[in-house]
Coordinates of C-alpha atoms in Angstrom, one line a residue:
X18 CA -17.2 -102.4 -123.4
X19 CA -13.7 -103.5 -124.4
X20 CA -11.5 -100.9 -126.2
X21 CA -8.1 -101.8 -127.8
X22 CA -5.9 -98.5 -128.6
X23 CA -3.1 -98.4 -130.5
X24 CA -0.6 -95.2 -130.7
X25 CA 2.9 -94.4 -131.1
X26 CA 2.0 -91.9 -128.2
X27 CA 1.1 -92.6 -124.8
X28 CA 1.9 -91.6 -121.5
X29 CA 4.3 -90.6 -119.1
X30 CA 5.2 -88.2 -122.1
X31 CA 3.8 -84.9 -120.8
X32 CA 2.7 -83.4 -123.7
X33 CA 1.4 -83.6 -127.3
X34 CA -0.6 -86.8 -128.4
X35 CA 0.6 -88.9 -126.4
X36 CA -1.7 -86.9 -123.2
X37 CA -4.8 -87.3 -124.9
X38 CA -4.3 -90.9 -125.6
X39 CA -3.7 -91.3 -122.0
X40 CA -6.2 -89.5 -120.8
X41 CA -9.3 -91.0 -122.9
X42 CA -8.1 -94.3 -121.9
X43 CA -7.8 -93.1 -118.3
X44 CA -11.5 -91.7 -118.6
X45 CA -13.1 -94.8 -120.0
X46 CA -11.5 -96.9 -117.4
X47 CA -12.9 -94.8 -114.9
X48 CA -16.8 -95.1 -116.8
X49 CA -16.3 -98.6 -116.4
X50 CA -14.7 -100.0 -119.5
X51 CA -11.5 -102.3 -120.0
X52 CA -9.0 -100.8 -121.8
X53 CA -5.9 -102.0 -123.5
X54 CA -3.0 -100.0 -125.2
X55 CA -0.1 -101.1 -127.4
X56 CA 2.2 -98.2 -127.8
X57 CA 5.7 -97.0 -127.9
X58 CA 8.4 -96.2 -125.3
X59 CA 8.0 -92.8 -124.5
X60 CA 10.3 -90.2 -126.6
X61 CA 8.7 -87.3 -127.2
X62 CA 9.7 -84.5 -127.6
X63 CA 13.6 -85.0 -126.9
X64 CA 12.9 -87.9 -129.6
X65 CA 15.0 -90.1 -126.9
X66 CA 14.0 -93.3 -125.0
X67 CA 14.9 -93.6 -121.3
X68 CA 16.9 -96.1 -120.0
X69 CA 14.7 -97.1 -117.6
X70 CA 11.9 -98.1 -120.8
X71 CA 14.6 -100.3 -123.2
X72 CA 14.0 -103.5 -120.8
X73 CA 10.3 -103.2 -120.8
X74 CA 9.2 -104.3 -124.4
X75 CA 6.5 -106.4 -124.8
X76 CA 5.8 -106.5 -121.2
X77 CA 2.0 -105.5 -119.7
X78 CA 1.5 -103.0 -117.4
X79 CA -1.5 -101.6 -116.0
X80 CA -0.9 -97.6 -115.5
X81 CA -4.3 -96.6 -113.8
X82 CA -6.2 -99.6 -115.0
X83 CA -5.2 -99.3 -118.2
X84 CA -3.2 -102.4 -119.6
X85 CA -0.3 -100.8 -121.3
X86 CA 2.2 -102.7 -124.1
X87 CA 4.9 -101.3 -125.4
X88 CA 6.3 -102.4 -128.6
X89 CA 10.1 -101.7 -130.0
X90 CA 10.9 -98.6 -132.3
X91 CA 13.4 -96.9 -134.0
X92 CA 13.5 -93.0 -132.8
X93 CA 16.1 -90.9 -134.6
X94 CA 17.5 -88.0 -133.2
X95 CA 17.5 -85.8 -135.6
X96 CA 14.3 -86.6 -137.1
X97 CA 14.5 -85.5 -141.2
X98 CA 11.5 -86.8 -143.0
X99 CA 13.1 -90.0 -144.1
X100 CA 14.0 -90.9 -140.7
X101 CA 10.5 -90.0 -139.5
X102 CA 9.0 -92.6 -142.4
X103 CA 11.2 -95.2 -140.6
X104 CA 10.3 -94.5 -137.3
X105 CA 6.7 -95.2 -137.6
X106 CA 7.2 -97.6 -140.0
X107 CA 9.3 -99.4 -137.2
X108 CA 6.1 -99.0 -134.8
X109 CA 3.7 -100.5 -137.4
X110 CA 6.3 -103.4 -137.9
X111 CA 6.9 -104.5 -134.0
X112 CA 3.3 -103.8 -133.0
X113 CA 1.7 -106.0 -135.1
X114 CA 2.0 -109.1 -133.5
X115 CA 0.7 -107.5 -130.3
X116 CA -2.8 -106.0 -132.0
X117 CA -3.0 -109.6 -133.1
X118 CA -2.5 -111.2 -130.3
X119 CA -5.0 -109.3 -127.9
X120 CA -7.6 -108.8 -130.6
X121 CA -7.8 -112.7 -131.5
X122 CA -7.3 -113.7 -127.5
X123 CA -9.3 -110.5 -126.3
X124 CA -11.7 -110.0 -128.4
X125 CA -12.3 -106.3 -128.1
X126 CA -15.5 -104.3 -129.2
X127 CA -14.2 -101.2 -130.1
X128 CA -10.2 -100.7 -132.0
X129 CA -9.0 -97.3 -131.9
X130 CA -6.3 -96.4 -134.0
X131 CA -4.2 -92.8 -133.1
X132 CA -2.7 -90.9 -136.2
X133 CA 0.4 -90.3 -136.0
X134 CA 0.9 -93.3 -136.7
X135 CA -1.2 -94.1 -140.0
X136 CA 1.2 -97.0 -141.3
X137 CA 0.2 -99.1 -138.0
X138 CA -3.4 -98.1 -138.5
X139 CA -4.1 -100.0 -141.3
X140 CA -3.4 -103.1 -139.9
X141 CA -6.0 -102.2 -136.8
X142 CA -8.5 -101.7 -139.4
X143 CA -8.1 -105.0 -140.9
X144 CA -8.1 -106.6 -137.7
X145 CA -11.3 -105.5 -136.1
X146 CA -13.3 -106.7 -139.3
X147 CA -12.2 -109.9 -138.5
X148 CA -12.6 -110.1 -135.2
X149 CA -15.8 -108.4 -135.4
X150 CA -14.9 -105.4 -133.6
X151 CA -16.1 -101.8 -134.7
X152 CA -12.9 -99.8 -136.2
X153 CA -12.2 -95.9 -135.1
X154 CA -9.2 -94.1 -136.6
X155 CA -8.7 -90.7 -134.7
X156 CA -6.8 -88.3 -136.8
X157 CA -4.4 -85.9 -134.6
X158 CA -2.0 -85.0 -137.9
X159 CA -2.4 -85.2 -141.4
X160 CA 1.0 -87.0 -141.4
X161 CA 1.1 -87.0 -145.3
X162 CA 0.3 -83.2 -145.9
X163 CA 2.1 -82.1 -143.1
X164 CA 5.7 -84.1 -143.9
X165 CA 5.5 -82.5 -148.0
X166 CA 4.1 -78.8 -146.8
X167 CA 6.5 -78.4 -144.6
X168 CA 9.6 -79.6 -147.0
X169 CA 10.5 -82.6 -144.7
X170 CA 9.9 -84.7 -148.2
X171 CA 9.6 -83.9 -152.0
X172 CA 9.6 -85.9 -153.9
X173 CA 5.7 -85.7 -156.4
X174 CA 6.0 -89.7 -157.3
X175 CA 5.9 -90.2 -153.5
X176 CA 3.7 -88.2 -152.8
X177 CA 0.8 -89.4 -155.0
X178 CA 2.2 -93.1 -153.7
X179 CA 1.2 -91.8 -150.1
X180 CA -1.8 -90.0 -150.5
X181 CA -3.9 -93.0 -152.4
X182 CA -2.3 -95.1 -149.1
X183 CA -3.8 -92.6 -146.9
X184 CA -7.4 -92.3 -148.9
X185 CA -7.2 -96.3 -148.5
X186 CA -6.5 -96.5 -144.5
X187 CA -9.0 -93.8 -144.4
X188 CA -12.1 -95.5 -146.3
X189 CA -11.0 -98.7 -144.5
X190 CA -12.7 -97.6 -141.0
X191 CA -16.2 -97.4 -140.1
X192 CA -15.6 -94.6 -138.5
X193 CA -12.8 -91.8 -139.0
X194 CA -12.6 -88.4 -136.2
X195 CA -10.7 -85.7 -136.0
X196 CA -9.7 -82.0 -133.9
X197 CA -11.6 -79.6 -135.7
X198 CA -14.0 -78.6 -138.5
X199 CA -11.6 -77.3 -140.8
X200 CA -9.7 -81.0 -140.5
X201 CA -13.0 -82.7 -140.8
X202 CA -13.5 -81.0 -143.9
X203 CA -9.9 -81.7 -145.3
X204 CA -11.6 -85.8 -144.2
X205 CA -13.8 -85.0 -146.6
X206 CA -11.8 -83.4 -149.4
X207 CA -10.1 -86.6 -149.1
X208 CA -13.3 -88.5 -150.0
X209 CA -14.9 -89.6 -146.7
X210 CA -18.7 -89.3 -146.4
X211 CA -19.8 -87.0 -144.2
X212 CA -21.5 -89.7 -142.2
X213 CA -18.3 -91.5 -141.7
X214 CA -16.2 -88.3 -139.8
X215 CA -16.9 -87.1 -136.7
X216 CA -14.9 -83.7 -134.9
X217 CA -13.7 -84.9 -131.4
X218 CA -11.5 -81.9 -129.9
X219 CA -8.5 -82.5 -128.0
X220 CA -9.8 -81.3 -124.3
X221 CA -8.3 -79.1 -121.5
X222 CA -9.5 -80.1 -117.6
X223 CA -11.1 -76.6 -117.2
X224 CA -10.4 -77.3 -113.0
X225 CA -7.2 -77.5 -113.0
X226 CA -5.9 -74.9 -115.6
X227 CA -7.8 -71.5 -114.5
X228 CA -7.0 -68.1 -114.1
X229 CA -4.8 -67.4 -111.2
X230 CA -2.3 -64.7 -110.9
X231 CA 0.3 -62.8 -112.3
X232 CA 3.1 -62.7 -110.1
X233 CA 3.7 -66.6 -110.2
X234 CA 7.1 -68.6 -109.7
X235 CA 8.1 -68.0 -112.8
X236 CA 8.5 -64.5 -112.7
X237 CA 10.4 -64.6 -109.3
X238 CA 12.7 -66.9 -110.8
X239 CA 13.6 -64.7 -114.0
X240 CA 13.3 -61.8 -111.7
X241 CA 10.2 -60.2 -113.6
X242 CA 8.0 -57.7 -111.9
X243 CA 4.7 -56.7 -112.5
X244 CA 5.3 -54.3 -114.6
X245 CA 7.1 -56.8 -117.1
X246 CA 5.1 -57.7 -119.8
X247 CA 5.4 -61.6 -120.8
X248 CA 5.0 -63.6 -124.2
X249 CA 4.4 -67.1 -123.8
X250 CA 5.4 -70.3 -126.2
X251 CA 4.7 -73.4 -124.3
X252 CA 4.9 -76.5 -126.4
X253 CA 6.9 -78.4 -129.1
X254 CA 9.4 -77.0 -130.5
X255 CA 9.9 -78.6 -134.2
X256 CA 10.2 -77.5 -137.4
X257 CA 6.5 -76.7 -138.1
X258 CA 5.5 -74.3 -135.3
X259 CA 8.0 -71.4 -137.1
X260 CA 9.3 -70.4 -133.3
X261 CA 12.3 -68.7 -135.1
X262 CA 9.8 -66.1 -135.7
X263 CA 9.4 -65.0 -132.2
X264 CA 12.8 -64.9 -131.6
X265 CA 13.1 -62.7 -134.5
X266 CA 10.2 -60.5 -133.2
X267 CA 12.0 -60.5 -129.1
X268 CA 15.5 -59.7 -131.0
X269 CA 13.4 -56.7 -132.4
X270 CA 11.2 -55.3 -129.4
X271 CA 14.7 -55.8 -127.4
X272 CA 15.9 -52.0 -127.4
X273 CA 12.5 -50.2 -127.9
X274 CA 10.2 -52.3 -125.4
X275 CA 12.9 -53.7 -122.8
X276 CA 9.9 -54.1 -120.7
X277 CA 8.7 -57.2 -123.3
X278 CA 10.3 -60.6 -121.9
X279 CA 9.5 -63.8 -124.4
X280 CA 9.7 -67.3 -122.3
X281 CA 9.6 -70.4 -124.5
X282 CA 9.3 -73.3 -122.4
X283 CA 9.3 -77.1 -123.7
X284 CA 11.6 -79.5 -125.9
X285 CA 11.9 -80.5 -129.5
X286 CA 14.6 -81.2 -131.5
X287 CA 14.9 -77.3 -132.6
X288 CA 15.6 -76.0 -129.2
X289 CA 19.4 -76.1 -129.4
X290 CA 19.6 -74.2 -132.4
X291 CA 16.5 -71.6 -131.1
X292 CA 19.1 -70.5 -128.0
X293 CA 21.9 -70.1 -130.6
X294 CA 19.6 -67.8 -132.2
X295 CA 18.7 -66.2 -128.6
X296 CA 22.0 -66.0 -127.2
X297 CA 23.0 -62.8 -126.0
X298 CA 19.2 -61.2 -125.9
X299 CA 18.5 -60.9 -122.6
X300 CA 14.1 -60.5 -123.5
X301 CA 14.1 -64.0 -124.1
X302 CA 14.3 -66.9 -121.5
X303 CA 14.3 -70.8 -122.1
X304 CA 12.5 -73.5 -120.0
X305 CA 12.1 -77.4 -120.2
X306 CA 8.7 -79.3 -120.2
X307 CA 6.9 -78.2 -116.7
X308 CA 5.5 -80.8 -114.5
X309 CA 1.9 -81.0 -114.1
X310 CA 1.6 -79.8 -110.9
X311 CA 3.3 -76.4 -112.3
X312 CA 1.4 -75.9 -115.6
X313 CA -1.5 -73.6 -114.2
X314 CA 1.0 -71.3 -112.8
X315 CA 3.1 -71.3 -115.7
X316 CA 0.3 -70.9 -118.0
X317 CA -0.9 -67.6 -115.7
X318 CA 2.8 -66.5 -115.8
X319 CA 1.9 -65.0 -119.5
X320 CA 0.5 -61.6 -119.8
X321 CA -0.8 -63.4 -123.4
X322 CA 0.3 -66.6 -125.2
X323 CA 1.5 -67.5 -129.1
X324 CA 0.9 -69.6 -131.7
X325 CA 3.5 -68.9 -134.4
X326 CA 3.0 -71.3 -137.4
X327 CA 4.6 -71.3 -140.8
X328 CA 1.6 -70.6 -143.6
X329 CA 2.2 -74.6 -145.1
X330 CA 0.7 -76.0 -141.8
X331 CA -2.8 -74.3 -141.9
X332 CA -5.1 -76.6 -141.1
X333 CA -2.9 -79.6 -140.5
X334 CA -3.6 -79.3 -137.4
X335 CA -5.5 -77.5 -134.7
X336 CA -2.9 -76.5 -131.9
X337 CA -4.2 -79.0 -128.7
X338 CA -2.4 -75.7 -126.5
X339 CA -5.0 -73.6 -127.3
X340 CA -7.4 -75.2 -125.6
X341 CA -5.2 -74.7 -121.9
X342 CA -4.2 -71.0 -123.1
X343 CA -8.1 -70.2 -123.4
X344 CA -8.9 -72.0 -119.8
X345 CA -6.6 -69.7 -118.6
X346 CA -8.2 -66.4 -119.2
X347 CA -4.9 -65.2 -121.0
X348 CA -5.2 -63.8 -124.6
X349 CA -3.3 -64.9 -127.8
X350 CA -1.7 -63.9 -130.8
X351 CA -1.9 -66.6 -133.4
X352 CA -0.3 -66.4 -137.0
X353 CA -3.1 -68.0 -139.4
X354 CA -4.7 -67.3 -142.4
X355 CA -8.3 -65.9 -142.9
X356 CA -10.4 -68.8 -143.4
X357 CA -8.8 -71.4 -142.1
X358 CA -9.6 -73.2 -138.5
X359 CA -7.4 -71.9 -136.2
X360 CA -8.6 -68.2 -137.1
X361 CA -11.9 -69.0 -136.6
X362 CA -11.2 -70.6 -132.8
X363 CA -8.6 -67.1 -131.9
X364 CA -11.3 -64.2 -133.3
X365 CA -12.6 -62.3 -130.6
X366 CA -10.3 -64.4 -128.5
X367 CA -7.0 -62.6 -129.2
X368 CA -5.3 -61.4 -132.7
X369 CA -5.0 -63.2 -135.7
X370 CA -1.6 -62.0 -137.9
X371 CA -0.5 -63.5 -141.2
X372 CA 1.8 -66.4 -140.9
X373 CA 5.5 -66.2 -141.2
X374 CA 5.6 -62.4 -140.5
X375 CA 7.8 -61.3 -138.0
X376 CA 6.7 -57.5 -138.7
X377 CA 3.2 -58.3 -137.5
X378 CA 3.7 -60.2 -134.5
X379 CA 6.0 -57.4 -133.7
X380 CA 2.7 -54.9 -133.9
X381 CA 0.5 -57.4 -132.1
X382 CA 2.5 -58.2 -129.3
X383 CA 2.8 -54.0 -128.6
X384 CA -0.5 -53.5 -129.5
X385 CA -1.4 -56.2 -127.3
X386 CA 1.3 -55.1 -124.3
X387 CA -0.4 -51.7 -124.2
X388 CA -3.9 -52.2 -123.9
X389 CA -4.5 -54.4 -120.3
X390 CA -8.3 -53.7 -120.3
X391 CA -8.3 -55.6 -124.2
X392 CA -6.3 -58.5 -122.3
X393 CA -8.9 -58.9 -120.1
X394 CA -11.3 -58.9 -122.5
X395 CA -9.9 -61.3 -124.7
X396 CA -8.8 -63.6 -121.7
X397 CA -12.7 -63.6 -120.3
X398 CA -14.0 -65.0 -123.7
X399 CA -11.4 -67.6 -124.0
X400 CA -12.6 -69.0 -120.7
X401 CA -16.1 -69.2 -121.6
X402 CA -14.9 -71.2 -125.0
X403 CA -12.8 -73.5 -123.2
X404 CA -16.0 -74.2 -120.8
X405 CA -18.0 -74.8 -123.9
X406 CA -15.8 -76.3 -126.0
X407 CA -13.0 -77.7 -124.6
X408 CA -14.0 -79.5 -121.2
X409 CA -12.5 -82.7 -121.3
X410 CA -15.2 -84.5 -119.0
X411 CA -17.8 -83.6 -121.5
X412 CA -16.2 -84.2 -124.5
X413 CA -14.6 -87.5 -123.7
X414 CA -18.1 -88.3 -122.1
X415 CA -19.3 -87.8 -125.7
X416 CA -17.2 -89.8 -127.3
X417 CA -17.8 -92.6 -124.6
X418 CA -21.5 -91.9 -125.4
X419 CA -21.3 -92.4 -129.3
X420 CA -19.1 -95.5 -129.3
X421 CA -21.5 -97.6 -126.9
X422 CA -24.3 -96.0 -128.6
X423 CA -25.9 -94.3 -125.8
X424 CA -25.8 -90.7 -127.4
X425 CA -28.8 -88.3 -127.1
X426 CA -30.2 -87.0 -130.4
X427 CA -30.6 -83.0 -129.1
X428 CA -27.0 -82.4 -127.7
X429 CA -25.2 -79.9 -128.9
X430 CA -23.0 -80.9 -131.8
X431 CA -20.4 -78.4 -132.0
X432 CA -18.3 -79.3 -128.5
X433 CA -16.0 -82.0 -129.4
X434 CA -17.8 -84.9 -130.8
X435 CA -21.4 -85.0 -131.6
X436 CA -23.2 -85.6 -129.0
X437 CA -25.7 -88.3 -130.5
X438 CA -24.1 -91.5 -132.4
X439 CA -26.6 -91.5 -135.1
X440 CA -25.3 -88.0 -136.2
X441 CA -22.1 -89.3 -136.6
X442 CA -23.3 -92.3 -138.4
X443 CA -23.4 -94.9 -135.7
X444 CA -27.0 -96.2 -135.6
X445 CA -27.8 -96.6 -131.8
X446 CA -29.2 -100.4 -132.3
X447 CA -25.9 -101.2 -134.1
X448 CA -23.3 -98.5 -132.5
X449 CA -21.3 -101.5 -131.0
X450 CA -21.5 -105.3 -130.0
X451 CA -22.3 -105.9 -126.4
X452 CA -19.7 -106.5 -124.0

């Protein structure tokens, strides 16, 4: 089977979409397909290009078999909403010559299209009709929602202008999947029929995040010893995750619980102004992206891991970081609302505190600090949900499954995506052309 993807996102970034993207591309190459990418230079989450990637446009280069284009785009650096429309409006403009050129020459059987970015799906959409080619569009962000919920844009007109855009690109693919129930049923809210939608969960390798020790690098480093108790933000840090919050919380627990140490490790465009708001607390330590080879340790380093998140963002997306904080037999504090997705994945998993409340995650994070045998607990049923949810051979094996039509009708259906194609509404006999 040929599959053409096309992403803003794509590896060596580390983290975010841009992993998964690689990683399903990575997998179907290794089941046998041919795969082709047109992407971006990488960026995120510093939201700056290398050097060593603004000679390389329009060149292709195969990155563990996968045949890998990258396309021009603007990337701001500081990334208000406005700038943000241009930015992938800029990817949408310089890719399409490239999605035209290798599905006309190429002819794939499959088109994938990543959101973010929806304004360069619509042209992959458009394409694959005429070339044949069965159209998937793979939602990671409601991009409209999130950008007005979150105040990065305001304007009502514009609004109503983007969301009929959306519910357009949406209809226009045969097929339309997305992170999680709760997102699948926003899909639907949206006016896609239930046969059209399809939940494929972003995946952690349940071998190589595991539960491992304590007393890691980490600690030695920052000169923590067991008896330390550590909160752990690994991740993006942006305007949407609310990570003033724990900072807030750390800058409170500072005098009464010195024993509490808060590490926030990754990039964004926040970061700067999060160490202002640290400076001078010293509960509250500051790392860069970690390699690969470093995660698992890092990821045991925690005595329990959060998920801040500001109320607007509920169900914009499903945190992809859960699915590594589970494997790792640590618990979690999330801030969610009753109801909504990300509550339902965290119950029984770890606490679940209102969002925006600084108060509460105060209380969880003691209640949490005091009670090791609830840790354990907690951390034990996260890794049987990451081993039955979130194993990336399995679900990418599913998705494999449903897009060449080879899907078995009594698989489970609630581990990434559906296990049979017909349940998803891709008849077997007419799932995708022959290679």
């Amino acid at each position: 089977m040929r599959v053409l993807l096309v992403g803003i996102n794509y590896a060596p970034d580390l983290i975010g979409v841009a992993k998964y993207n690689a990683e399903l591309c990575e997998s179907l190459v290794a089941d046998g397909h041919e795969v082709r990418v047109i992407t971006a230079p990488p960026y995120y989450p510093a939201w700056k290009i290398p050097s060593a990637f603004k000679s390389s446009y329009f060149r292709s280069r195969d990155i563990h078999g996968v045949r890998v284009t990258r396309t021009p785009i603007y990337v701001p650096g500081h990334p208000s909403g406005v700038r943000r429309l241009v930015h992938h409006a800029s990817f949408a403009l310089t890719s399409a010559a490239p999605v035209l050129f290798e599905a006309l020459s190429w002819r794939p059987d499959v088109m994938i299209a990543v959101a973010p970015s929806l304004m360069s799906a619509a042209l992959v959409s458009f394409v694959a009709r005429r070339v044949g080619a069965r159209s998937w569009l793979h939602v990671q962000d409601f991009e409209v929602d999130a950008a007005f919920d979150l105040g990065l844009l305001r304007n009502p007109s514009l609004r109503k202008w983007m969301l009929r855009v959306e519910a357009a690109i949406l209809r226009s693919f045969d097929n339309v999947s997305t992170i999680s129930q709760a997102m699948i049923e926003r899909l639907r809210i949206k006016g896609l029929r239930p046969d059209k939608t399809a939940e494929v969960r972003n995946w952690i390798d349940t071998t190589a995040i595991c539960p491992g020790s304590r007393m890691t690098k980490y600690r030695q480093a920052l000169k923590l010893g067991e008896d330390d108790i550590i909160a752990l933000y690994s991740g993006t840090m942006s305007n949407k995750q609310g990570l003033e919050l724990v900072i807030e919380a750390a800058i409170g627990l500072e005098k009464s619980h010195p024993h509490i140490h808060f590490i926030l490790a990754g990039e964004g465009p926040h970061k700067m102004r999060l160490e202002q708001l640290a400076a001078g607390h010293r509960n509250v330590h500051f790392l860069g992206l970690q390699p690969n080879d470093s995660f698992n340790q890092l990821m045991a380093t925690a005595d329990f891991h959060l998920i801040p998140q500001k109320a607007e963002a509920a169900d914009l997306v499903l945190p992809s970081k859960l699915g590594a904080i589970f494997a790792s037999a640590r618990p979690v504090i999330a801030m969610a609302e009753e109801g909504t997705g990300l509550a339902a994945e965290v119950t029984n998993a770890g606490l679940v505190i209102p969002p925006g409340d600084s108060s509460a995650l105060e209380l969880a994070i003691c209640q949490l600090s005091e009670a090791p045998a609830l840790r354990a607990h907690y951390g034990e049923e996260g890794r049987k949900r990451a081993l039955d949810r979130w194993d990336r051979r399995t679900i990418v094996r599913r998705w494999s499954d449903a897009m060449t039509g080879q899907g078995n009708a009594t698989g489970p259906t609630n581990v990434g995506l559906t296990a049979a194609a017909s349940e998803i509404g891709l008849p077997v006999e007419d799932a995708v052309r022959s290679p």
